[in-house]
Short mmCIF file of C-alpha atoms in Angstrom, two decimals:
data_model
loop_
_atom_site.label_atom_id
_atom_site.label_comp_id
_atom_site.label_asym_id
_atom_site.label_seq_id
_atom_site.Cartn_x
_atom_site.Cartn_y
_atom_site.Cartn_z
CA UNK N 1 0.00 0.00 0.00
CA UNK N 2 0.67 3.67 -0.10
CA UNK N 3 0.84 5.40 2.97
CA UNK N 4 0.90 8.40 4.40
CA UNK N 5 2.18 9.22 7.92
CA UNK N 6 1.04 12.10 9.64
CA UNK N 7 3.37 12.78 12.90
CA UNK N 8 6.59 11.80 13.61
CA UNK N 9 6.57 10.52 17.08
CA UNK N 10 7.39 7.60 18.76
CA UNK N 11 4.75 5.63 17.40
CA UNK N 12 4.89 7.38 13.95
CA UNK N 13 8.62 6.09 14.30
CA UNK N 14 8.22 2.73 15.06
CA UNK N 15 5.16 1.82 12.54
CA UNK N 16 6.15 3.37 9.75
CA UNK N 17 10.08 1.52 9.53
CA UNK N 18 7.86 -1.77 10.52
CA UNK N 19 5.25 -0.88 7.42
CA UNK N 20 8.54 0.28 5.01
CA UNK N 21 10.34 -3.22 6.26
CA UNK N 22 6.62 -5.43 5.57
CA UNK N 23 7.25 -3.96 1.76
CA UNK N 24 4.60 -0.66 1.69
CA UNK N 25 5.30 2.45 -0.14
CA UNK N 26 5.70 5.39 2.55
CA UNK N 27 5.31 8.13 0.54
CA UNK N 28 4.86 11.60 2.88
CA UNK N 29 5.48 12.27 6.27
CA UNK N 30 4.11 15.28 7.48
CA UNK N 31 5.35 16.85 10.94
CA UNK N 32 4.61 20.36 11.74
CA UNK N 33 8.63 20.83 12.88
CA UNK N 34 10.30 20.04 9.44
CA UNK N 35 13.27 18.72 10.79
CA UNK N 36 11.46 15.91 12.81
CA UNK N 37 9.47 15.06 9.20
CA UNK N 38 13.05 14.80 7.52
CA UNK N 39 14.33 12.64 9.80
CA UNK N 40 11.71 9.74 10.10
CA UNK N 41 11.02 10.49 6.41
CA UNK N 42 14.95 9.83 5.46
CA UNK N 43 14.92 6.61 7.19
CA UNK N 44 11.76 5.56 5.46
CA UNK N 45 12.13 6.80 2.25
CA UNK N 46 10.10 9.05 2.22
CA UNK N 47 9.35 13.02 1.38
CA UNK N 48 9.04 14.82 4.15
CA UNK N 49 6.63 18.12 4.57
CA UNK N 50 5.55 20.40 7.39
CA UNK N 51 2.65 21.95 5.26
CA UNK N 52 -0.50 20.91 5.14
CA UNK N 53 -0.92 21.87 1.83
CA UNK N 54 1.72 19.72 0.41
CA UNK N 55 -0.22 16.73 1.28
CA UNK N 56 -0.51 14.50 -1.48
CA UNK N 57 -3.85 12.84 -2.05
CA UNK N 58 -3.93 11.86 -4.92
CA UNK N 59 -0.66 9.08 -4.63
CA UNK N 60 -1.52 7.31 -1.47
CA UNK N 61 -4.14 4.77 0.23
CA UNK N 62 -4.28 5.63 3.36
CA UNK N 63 -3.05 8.22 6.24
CA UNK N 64 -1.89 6.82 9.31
CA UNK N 65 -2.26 9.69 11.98
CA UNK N 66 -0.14 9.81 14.56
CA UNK N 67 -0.59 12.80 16.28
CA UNK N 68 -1.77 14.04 20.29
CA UNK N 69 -5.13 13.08 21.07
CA UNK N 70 -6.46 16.52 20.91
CA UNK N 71 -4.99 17.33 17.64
CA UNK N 72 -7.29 14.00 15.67
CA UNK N 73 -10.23 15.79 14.73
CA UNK N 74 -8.77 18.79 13.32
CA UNK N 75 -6.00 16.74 11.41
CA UNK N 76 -8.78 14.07 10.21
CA UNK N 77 -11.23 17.32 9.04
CA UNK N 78 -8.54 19.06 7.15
CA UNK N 79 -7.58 15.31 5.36
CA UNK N 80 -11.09 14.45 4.55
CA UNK N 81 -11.07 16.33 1.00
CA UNK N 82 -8.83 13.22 0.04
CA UNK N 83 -11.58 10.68 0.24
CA UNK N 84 -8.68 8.14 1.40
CA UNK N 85 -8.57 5.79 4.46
CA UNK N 86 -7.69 8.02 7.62
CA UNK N 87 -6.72 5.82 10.62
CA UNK N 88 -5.50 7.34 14.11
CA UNK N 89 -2.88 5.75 16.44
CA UNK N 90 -4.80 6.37 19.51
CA UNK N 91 -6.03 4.33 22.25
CA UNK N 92 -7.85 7.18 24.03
CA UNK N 93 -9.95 8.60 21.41
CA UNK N 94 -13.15 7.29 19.56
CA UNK N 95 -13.58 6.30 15.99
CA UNK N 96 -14.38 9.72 14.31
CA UNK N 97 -17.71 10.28 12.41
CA UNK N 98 -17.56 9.57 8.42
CA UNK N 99 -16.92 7.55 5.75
CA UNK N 100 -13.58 5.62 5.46
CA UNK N 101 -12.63 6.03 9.36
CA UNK N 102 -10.34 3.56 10.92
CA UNK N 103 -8.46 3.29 14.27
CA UNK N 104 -4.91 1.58 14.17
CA UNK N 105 -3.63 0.90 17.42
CA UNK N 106 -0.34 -0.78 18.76
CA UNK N 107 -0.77 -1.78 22.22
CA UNK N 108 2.97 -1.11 23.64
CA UNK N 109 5.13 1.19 24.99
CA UNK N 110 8.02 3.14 22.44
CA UNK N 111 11.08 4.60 22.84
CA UNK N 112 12.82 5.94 19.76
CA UNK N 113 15.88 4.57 21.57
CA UNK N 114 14.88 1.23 22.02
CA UNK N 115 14.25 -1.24 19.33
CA UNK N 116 11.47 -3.62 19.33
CA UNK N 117 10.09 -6.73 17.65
CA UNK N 118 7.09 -4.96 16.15
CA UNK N 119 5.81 -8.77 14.88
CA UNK N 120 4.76 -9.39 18.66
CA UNK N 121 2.68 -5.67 18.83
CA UNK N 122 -0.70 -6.35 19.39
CA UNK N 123 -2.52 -4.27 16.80
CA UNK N 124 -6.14 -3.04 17.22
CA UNK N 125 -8.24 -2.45 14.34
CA UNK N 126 -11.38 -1.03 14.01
CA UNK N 127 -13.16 0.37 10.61
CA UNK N 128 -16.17 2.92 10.15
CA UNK N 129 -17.12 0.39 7.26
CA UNK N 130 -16.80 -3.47 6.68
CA UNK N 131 -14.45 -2.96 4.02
CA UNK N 132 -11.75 -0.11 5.51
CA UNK N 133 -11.99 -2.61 8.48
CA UNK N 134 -10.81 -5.62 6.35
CA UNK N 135 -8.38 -3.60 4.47
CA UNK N 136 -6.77 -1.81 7.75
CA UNK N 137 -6.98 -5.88 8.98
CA UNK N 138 -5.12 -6.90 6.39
CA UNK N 139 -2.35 -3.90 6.70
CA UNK N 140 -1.98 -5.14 10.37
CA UNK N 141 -1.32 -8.59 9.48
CA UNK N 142 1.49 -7.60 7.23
CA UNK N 143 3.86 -6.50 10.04
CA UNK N 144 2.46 -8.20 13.23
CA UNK N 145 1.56 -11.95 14.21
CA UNK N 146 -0.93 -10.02 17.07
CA UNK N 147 -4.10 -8.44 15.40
CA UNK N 148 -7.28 -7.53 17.24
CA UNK N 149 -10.43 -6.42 15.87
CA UNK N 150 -11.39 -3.80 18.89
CA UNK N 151 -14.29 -1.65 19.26
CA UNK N 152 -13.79 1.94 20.60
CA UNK N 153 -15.61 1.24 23.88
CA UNK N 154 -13.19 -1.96 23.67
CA UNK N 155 -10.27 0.18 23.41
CA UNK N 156 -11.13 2.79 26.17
CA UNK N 157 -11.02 -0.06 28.63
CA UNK N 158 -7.63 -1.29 27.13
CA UNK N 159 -6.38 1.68 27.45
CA UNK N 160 -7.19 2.37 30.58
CA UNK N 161 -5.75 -1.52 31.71
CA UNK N 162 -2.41 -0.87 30.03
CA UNK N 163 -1.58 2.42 32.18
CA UNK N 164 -2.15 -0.13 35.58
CA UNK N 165 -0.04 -2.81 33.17
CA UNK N 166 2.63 -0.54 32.45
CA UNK N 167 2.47 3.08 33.58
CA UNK N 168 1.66 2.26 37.23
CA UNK N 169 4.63 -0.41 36.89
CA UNK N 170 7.17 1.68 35.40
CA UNK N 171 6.09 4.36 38.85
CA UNK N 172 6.23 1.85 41.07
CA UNK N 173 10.07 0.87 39.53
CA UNK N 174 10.81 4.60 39.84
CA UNK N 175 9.76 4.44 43.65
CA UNK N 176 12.03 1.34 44.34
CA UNK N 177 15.04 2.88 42.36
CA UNK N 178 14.36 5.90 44.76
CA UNK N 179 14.53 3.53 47.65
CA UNK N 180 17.24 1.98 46.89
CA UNK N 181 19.32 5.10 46.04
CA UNK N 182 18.50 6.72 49.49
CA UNK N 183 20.58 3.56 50.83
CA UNK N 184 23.55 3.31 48.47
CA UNK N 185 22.10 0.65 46.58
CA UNK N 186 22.35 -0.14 43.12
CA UNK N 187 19.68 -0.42 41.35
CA UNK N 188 21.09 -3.59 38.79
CA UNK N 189 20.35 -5.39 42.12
CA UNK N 190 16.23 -5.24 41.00
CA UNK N 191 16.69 -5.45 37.50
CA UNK N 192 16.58 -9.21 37.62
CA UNK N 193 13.50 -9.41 39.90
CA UNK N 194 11.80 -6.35 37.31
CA UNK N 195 12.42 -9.30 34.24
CA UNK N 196 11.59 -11.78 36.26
CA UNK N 197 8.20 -10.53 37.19
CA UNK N 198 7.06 -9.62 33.84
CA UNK N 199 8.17 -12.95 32.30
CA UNK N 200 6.22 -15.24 35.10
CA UNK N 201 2.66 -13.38 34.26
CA UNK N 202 3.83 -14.43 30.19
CA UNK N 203 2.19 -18.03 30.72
CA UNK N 204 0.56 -17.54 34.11
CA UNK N 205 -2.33 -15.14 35.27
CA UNK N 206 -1.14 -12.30 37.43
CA UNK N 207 -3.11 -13.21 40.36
CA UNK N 208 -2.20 -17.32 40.54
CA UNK N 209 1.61 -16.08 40.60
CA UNK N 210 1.05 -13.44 43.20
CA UNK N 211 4.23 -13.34 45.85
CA UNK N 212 4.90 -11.36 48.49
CA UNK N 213 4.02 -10.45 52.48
CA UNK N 214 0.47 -9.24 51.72
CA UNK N 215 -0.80 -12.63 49.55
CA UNK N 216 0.75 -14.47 52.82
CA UNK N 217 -1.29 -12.40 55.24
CA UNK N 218 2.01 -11.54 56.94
CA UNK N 219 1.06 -8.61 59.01
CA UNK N 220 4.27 -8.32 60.97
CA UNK N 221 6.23 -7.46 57.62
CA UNK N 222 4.29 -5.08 56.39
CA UNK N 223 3.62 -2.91 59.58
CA UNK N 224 7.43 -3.44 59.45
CA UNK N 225 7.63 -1.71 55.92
CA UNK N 226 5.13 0.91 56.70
CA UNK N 227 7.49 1.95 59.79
CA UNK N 228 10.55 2.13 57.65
CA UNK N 229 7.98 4.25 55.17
CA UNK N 230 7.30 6.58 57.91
CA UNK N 231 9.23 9.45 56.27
CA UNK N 232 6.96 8.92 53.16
CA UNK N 233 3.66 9.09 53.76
CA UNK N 234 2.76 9.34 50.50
CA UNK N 235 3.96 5.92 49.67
CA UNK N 236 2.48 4.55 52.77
CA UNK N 237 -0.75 5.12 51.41
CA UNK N 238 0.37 3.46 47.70
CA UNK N 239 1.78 0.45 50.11
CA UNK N 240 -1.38 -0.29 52.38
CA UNK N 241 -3.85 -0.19 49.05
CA UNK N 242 -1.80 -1.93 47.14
CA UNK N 243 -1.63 -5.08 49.61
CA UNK N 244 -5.53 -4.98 50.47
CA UNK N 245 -5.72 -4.83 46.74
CA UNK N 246 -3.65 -8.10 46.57
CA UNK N 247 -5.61 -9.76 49.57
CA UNK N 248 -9.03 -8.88 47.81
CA UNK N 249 -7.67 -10.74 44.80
CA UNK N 250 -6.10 -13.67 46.74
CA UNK N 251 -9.54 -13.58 48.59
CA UNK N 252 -11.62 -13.71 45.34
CA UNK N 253 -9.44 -16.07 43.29
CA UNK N 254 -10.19 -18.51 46.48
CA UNK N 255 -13.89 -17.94 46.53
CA UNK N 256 -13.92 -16.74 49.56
CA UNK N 257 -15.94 -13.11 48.35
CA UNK R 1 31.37 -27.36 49.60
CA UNK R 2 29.34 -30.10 51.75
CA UNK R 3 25.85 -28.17 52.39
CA UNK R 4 22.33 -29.13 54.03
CA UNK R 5 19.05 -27.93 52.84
CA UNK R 6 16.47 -26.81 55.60
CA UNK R 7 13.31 -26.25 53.84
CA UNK R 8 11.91 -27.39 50.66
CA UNK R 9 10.01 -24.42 49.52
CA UNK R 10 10.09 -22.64 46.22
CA UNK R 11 13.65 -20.88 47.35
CA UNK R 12 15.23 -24.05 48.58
CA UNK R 13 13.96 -25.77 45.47
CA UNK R 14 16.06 -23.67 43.08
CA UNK R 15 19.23 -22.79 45.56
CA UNK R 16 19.18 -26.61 46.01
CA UNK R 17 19.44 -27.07 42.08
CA UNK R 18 22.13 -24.20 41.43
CA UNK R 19 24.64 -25.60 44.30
CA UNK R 20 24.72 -28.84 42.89
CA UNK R 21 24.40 -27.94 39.80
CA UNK R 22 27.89 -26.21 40.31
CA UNK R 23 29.85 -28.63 41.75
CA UNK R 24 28.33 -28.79 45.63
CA UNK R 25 27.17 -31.57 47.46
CA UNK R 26 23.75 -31.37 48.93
CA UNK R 27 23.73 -34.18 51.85
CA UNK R 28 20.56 -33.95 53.55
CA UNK R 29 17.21 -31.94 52.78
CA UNK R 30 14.92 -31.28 55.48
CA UNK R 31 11.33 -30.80 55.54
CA UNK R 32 8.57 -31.34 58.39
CA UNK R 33 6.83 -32.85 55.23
CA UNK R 34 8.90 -36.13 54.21
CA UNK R 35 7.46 -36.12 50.76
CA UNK R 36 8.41 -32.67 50.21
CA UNK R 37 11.78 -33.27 51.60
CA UNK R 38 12.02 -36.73 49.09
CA UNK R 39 11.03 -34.82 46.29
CA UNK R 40 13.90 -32.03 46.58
CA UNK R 41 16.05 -34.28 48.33
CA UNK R 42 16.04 -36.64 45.06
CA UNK R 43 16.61 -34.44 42.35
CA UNK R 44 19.60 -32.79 44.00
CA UNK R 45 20.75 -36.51 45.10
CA UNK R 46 20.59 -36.13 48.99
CA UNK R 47 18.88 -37.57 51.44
CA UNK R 48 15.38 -36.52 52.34
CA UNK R 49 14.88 -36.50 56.46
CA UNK R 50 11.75 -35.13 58.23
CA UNK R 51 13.35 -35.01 62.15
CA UNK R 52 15.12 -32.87 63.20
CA UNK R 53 17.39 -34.95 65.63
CA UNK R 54 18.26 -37.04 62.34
CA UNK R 55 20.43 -34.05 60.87
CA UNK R 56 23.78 -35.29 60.45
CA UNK R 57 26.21 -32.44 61.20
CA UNK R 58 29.06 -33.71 61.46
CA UNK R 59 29.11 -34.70 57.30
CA UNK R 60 28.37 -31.00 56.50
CA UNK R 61 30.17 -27.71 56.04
CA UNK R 62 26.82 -25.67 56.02
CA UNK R 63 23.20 -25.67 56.65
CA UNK R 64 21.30 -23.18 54.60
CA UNK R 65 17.93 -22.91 56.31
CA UNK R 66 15.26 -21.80 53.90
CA UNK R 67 12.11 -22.04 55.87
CA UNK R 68 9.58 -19.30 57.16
CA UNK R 69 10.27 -15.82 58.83
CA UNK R 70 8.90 -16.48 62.21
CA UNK R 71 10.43 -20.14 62.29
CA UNK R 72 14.21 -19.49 61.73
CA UNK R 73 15.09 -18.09 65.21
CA UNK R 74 13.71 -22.14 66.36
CA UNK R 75 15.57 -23.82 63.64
CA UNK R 76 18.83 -21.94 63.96
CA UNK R 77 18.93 -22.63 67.73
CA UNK R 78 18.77 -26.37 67.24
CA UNK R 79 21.27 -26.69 64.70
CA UNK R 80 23.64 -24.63 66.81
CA UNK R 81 25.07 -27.49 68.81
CA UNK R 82 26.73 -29.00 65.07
CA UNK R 83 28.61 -25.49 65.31
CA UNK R 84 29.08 -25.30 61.15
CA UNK R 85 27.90 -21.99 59.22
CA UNK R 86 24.03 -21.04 59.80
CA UNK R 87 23.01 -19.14 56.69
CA UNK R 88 19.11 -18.12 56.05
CA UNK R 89 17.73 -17.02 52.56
CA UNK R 90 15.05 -14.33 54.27
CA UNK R 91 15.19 -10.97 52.70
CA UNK R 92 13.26 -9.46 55.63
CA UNK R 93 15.43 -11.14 58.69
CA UNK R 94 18.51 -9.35 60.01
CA UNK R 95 21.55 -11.48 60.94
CA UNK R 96 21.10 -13.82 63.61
CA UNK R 97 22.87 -13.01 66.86
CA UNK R 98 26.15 -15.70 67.47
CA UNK R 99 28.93 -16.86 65.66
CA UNK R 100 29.11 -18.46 61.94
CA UNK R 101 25.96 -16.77 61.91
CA UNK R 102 25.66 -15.70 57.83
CA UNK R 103 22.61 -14.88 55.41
CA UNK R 104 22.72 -16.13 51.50
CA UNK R 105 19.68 -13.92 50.43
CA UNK R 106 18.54 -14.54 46.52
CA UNK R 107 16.99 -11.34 45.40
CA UNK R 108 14.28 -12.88 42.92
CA UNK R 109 11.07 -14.39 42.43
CA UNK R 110 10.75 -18.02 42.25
CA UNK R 111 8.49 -20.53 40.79
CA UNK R 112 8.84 -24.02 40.93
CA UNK R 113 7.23 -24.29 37.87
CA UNK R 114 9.44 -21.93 36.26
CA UNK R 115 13.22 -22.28 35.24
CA UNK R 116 15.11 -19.52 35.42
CA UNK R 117 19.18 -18.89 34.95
CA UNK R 118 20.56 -18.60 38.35
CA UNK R 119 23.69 -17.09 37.08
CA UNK R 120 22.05 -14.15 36.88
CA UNK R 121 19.83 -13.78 40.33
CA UNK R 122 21.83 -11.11 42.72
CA UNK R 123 22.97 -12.63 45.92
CA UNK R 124 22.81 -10.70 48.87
CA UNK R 125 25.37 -11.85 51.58
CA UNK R 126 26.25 -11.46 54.89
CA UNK R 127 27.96 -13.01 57.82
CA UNK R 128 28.74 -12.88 61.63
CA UNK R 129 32.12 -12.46 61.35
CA UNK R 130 34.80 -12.21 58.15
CA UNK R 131 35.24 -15.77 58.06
CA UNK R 132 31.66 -16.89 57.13
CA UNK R 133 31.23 -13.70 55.17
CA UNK R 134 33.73 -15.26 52.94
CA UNK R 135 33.22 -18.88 52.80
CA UNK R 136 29.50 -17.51 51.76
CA UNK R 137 30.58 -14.75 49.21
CA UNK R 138 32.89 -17.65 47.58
CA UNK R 139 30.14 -20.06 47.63
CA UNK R 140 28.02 -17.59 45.75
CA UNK R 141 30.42 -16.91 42.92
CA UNK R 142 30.15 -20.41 42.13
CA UNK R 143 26.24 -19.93 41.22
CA UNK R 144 25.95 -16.08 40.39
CA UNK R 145 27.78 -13.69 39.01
CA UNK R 146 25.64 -11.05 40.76
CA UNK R 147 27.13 -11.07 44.41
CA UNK R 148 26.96 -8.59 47.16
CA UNK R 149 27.56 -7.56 50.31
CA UNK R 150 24.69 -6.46 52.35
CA UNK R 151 24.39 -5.36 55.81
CA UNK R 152 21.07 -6.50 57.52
CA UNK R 153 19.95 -2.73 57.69
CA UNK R 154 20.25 -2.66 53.32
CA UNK R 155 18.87 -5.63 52.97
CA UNK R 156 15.77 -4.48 55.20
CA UNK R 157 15.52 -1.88 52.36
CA UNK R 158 16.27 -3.87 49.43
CA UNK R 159 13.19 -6.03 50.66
CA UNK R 160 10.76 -3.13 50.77
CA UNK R 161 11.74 -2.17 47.47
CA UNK R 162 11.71 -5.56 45.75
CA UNK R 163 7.78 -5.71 47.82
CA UNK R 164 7.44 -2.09 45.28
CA UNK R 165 9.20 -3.60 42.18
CA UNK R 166 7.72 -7.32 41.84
CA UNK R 167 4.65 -7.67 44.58
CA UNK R 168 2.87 -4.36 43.72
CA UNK R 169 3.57 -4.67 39.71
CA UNK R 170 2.37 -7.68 39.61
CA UNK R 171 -0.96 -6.74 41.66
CA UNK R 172 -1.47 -4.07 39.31
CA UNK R 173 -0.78 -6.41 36.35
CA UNK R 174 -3.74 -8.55 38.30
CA UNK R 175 -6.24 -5.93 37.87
CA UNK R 176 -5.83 -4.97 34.33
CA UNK R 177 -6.35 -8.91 33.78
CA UNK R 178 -9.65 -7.83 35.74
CA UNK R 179 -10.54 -5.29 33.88
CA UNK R 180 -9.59 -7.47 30.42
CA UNK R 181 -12.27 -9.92 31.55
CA UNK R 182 -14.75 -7.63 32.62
CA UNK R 183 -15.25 -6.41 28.55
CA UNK R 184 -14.25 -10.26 27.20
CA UNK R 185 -11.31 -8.85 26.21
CA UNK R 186 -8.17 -11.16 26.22
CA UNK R 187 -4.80 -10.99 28.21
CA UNK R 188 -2.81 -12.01 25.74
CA UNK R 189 -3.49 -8.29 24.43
CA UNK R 190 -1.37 -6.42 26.89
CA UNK R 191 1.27 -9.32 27.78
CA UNK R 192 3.99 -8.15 25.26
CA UNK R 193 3.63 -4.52 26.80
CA UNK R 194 4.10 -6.04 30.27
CA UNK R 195 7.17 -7.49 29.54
CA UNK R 196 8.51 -4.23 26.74
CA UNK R 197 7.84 -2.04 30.00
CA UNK R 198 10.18 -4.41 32.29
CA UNK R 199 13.11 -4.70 29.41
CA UNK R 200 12.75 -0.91 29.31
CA UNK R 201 14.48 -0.30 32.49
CA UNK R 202 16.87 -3.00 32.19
CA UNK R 203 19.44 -0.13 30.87
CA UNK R 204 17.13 2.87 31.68
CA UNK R 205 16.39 4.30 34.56
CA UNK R 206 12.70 4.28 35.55
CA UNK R 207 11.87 8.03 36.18
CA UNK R 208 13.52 8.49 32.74
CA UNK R 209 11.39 6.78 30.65
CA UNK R 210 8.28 7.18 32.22
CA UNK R 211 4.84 7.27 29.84
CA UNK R 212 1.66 7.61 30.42
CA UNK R 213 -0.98 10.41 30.50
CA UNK R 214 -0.30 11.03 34.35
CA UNK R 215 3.25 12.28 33.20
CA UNK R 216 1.96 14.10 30.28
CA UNK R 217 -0.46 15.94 32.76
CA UNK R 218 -3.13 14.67 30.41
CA UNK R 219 -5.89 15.76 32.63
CA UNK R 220 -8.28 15.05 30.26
CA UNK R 221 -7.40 11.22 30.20
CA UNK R 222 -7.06 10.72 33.69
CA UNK R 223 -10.32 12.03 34.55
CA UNK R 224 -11.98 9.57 31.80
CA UNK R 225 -10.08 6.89 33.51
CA UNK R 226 -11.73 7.84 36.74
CA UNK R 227 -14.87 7.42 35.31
CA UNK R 228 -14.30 4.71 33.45
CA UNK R 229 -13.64 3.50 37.37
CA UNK R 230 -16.55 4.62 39.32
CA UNK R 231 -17.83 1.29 39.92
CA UNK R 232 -14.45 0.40 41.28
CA UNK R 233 -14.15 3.06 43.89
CA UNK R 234 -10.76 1.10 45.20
CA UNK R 235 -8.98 1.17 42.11
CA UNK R 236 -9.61 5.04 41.66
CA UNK R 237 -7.76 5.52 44.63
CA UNK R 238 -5.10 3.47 43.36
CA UNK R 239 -5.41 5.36 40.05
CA UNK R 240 -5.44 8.79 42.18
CA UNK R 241 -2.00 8.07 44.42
CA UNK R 242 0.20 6.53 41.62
CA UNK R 243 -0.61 9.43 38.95
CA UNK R 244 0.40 11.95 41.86
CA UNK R 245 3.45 9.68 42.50
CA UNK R 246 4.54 9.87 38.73
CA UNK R 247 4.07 13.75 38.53
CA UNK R 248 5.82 14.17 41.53
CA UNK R 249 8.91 11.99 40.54
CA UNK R 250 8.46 13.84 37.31
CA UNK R 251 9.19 16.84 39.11
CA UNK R 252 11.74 16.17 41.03
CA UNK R 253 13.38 14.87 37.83
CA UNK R 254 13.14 18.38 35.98
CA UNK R 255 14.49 19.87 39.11
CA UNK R 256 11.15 21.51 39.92
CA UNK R 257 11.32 20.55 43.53
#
């Protein structure tokens, strides 16, 4: 296909070098700071503008938007005259109203630093018709093994599950780094345990694999690790919800609620 | 080295397996639970005993007692008389009070359904006086190449923070499962951002590459998530504290505070 990419983000990044590498023809990327358009669009092959007016309708399939939430609907308005497919990144925002809508959504997490197997990205499609679904569907498969069909109500709740899946995660990391630091300790110390914990939940559920002084009911430890908190009362209060949170869990995966 | 296993738990199970894997001889496993002592006992080759007064200490070098919190002041009293190194494997127990006194703390997650390369787990050790510390840092070189010296007072800290880096993710990665089931929506979806999100800070620092719209002071988000949550009045505290946790690390990143 022909694409278009509109943004040049980490997202923008990562999908268009996976849809160049599947064999698809990017032909424009548009980012309002030229520079940032040249330099995803050189690695592409692609021409790079930062006018809206130099948009090319006429020689692509489809625009791939990849651009802040609040900045869809004026992006998707101003494209519309093209009468092409116009599918947004986002996992927070709603199919938009019209004819040849589509959503296009990679659940993960990006760095421009950080490579990534982008055959393993779950990809979530959704289409405002039966046949830009198929065809976005059919895009997806071309450059990952994961692809979902998702509707937007679907997607809010994903959404929503991958910031307590990863965002909450990555804070809670940042907290025991901070920990640690206060101490002299190195941080390489947790890495291991980090992995370790994110590869168990990989072929178990979560809650069957749960370890730690709250799923064993052992009070003494944690009043012991809300004392040494006592200088941080901010993440004594993360600490005590997060363990009746894990004893509710324990308590419902036993049928005990 | 000649060593004795007290305790056949998921710790034992894999310390067990890495000592003789390298070269050690395990001679006797203990367990109040003969079958669980046979079991461990004959994969590592020793022999399984279930009394205590049956411990043979005068064919061992060490006895590395693996057993609950609250039950290794008990244990470590009785084996006293054999007067060989005493180590425990408890993360949240300082050094016991006496001589060839040591700890031989493995700073991971274990399953013992799940293989995992020792080599890599960080051991924390200490001992009672220089002697034991170094019989037990040698020991560990010979399954790990992650070896350090902790006092009881870091290790105290180093378990708090492994309760914030492996307990507390993994709750969280419990109730976006939750939430996944609640719209039929499947796990698989969100388990390669699980585990992108752990590799991230295996050569990042967490603060540093933070995402999320909690960081981006996406307001707009977060209160959607909130309402997304307002039949789940526990998670949207949850949701509350770590957001304010992120922005706050945030801040103190930039230098704000």
């Amino acid at each position: 296909m022909r694409i278009t990419i509109i943004g040049s983000g980490n997202v923008a990044t990562h999908l268009a070098a996976a849809l160049k590498n599947a064999g698809h023809k990017i032909v424009q990327v548009y980012s309002p700071n030229y520079q940032n358009a040249s330099l995803l669009a050189y690695h592409v092959g692609a021409d790079a503008i930062s006018d809206f007016s130099a948009i090319n309708g006429a020689n692509t399939d489809l625009f791939i938007m990849s651009v802040k939430d609040d900045a869809i609907a004026d992006a998707c308005q101003k494209l519309a005259i093209h009468q092409k497919i116009i599918a947004h990144t986002s996992g927070a925002t709603a199919l938009l109203p019209g004819v040849n809508m589509g959503v296009f959504y990679p659940l993960q997490t990006f760095s421009k630093t950080k490579e990534l197997d982008f055959s393993q990205v779950p990809l979530c499609i959704e289409g405002s018709d039966d046949q830009t679904t198929e065809t976005l569907e059919q895009l997806a498969h071309t450059v990952s093994k994961n692809v979902y069909r998702v509707s937007s109500d679907q997607r809010k709740i994903l959404h929503l599950a991958a910031v307590f899946a990863c965002n909450f995660p990555n804070a809670l990391y940042a907290v025991a780094q901070g920990l640690l630091a206060e101490y002299q300790l190195d941080f390489n110390m947790l890495r291991p345990l980090i992995l370790e914990t994110a590869e168990k939940v990989q072929q178990n559920l979560p809650a069957t694999v749960q370890t730690g002084p709250a799923v064993r009911r052992d009070e003494k430890t944690m009043q012991y690790h809300l004392n040494l908190l006592n200088h941080r009362p901010e993440l004594q209060d993360i600490y005590r919800s997060l363990s009746q949170q894990i004893i509710k869990m324990d308590n419902a995966l036993k049928g005990d609620e």
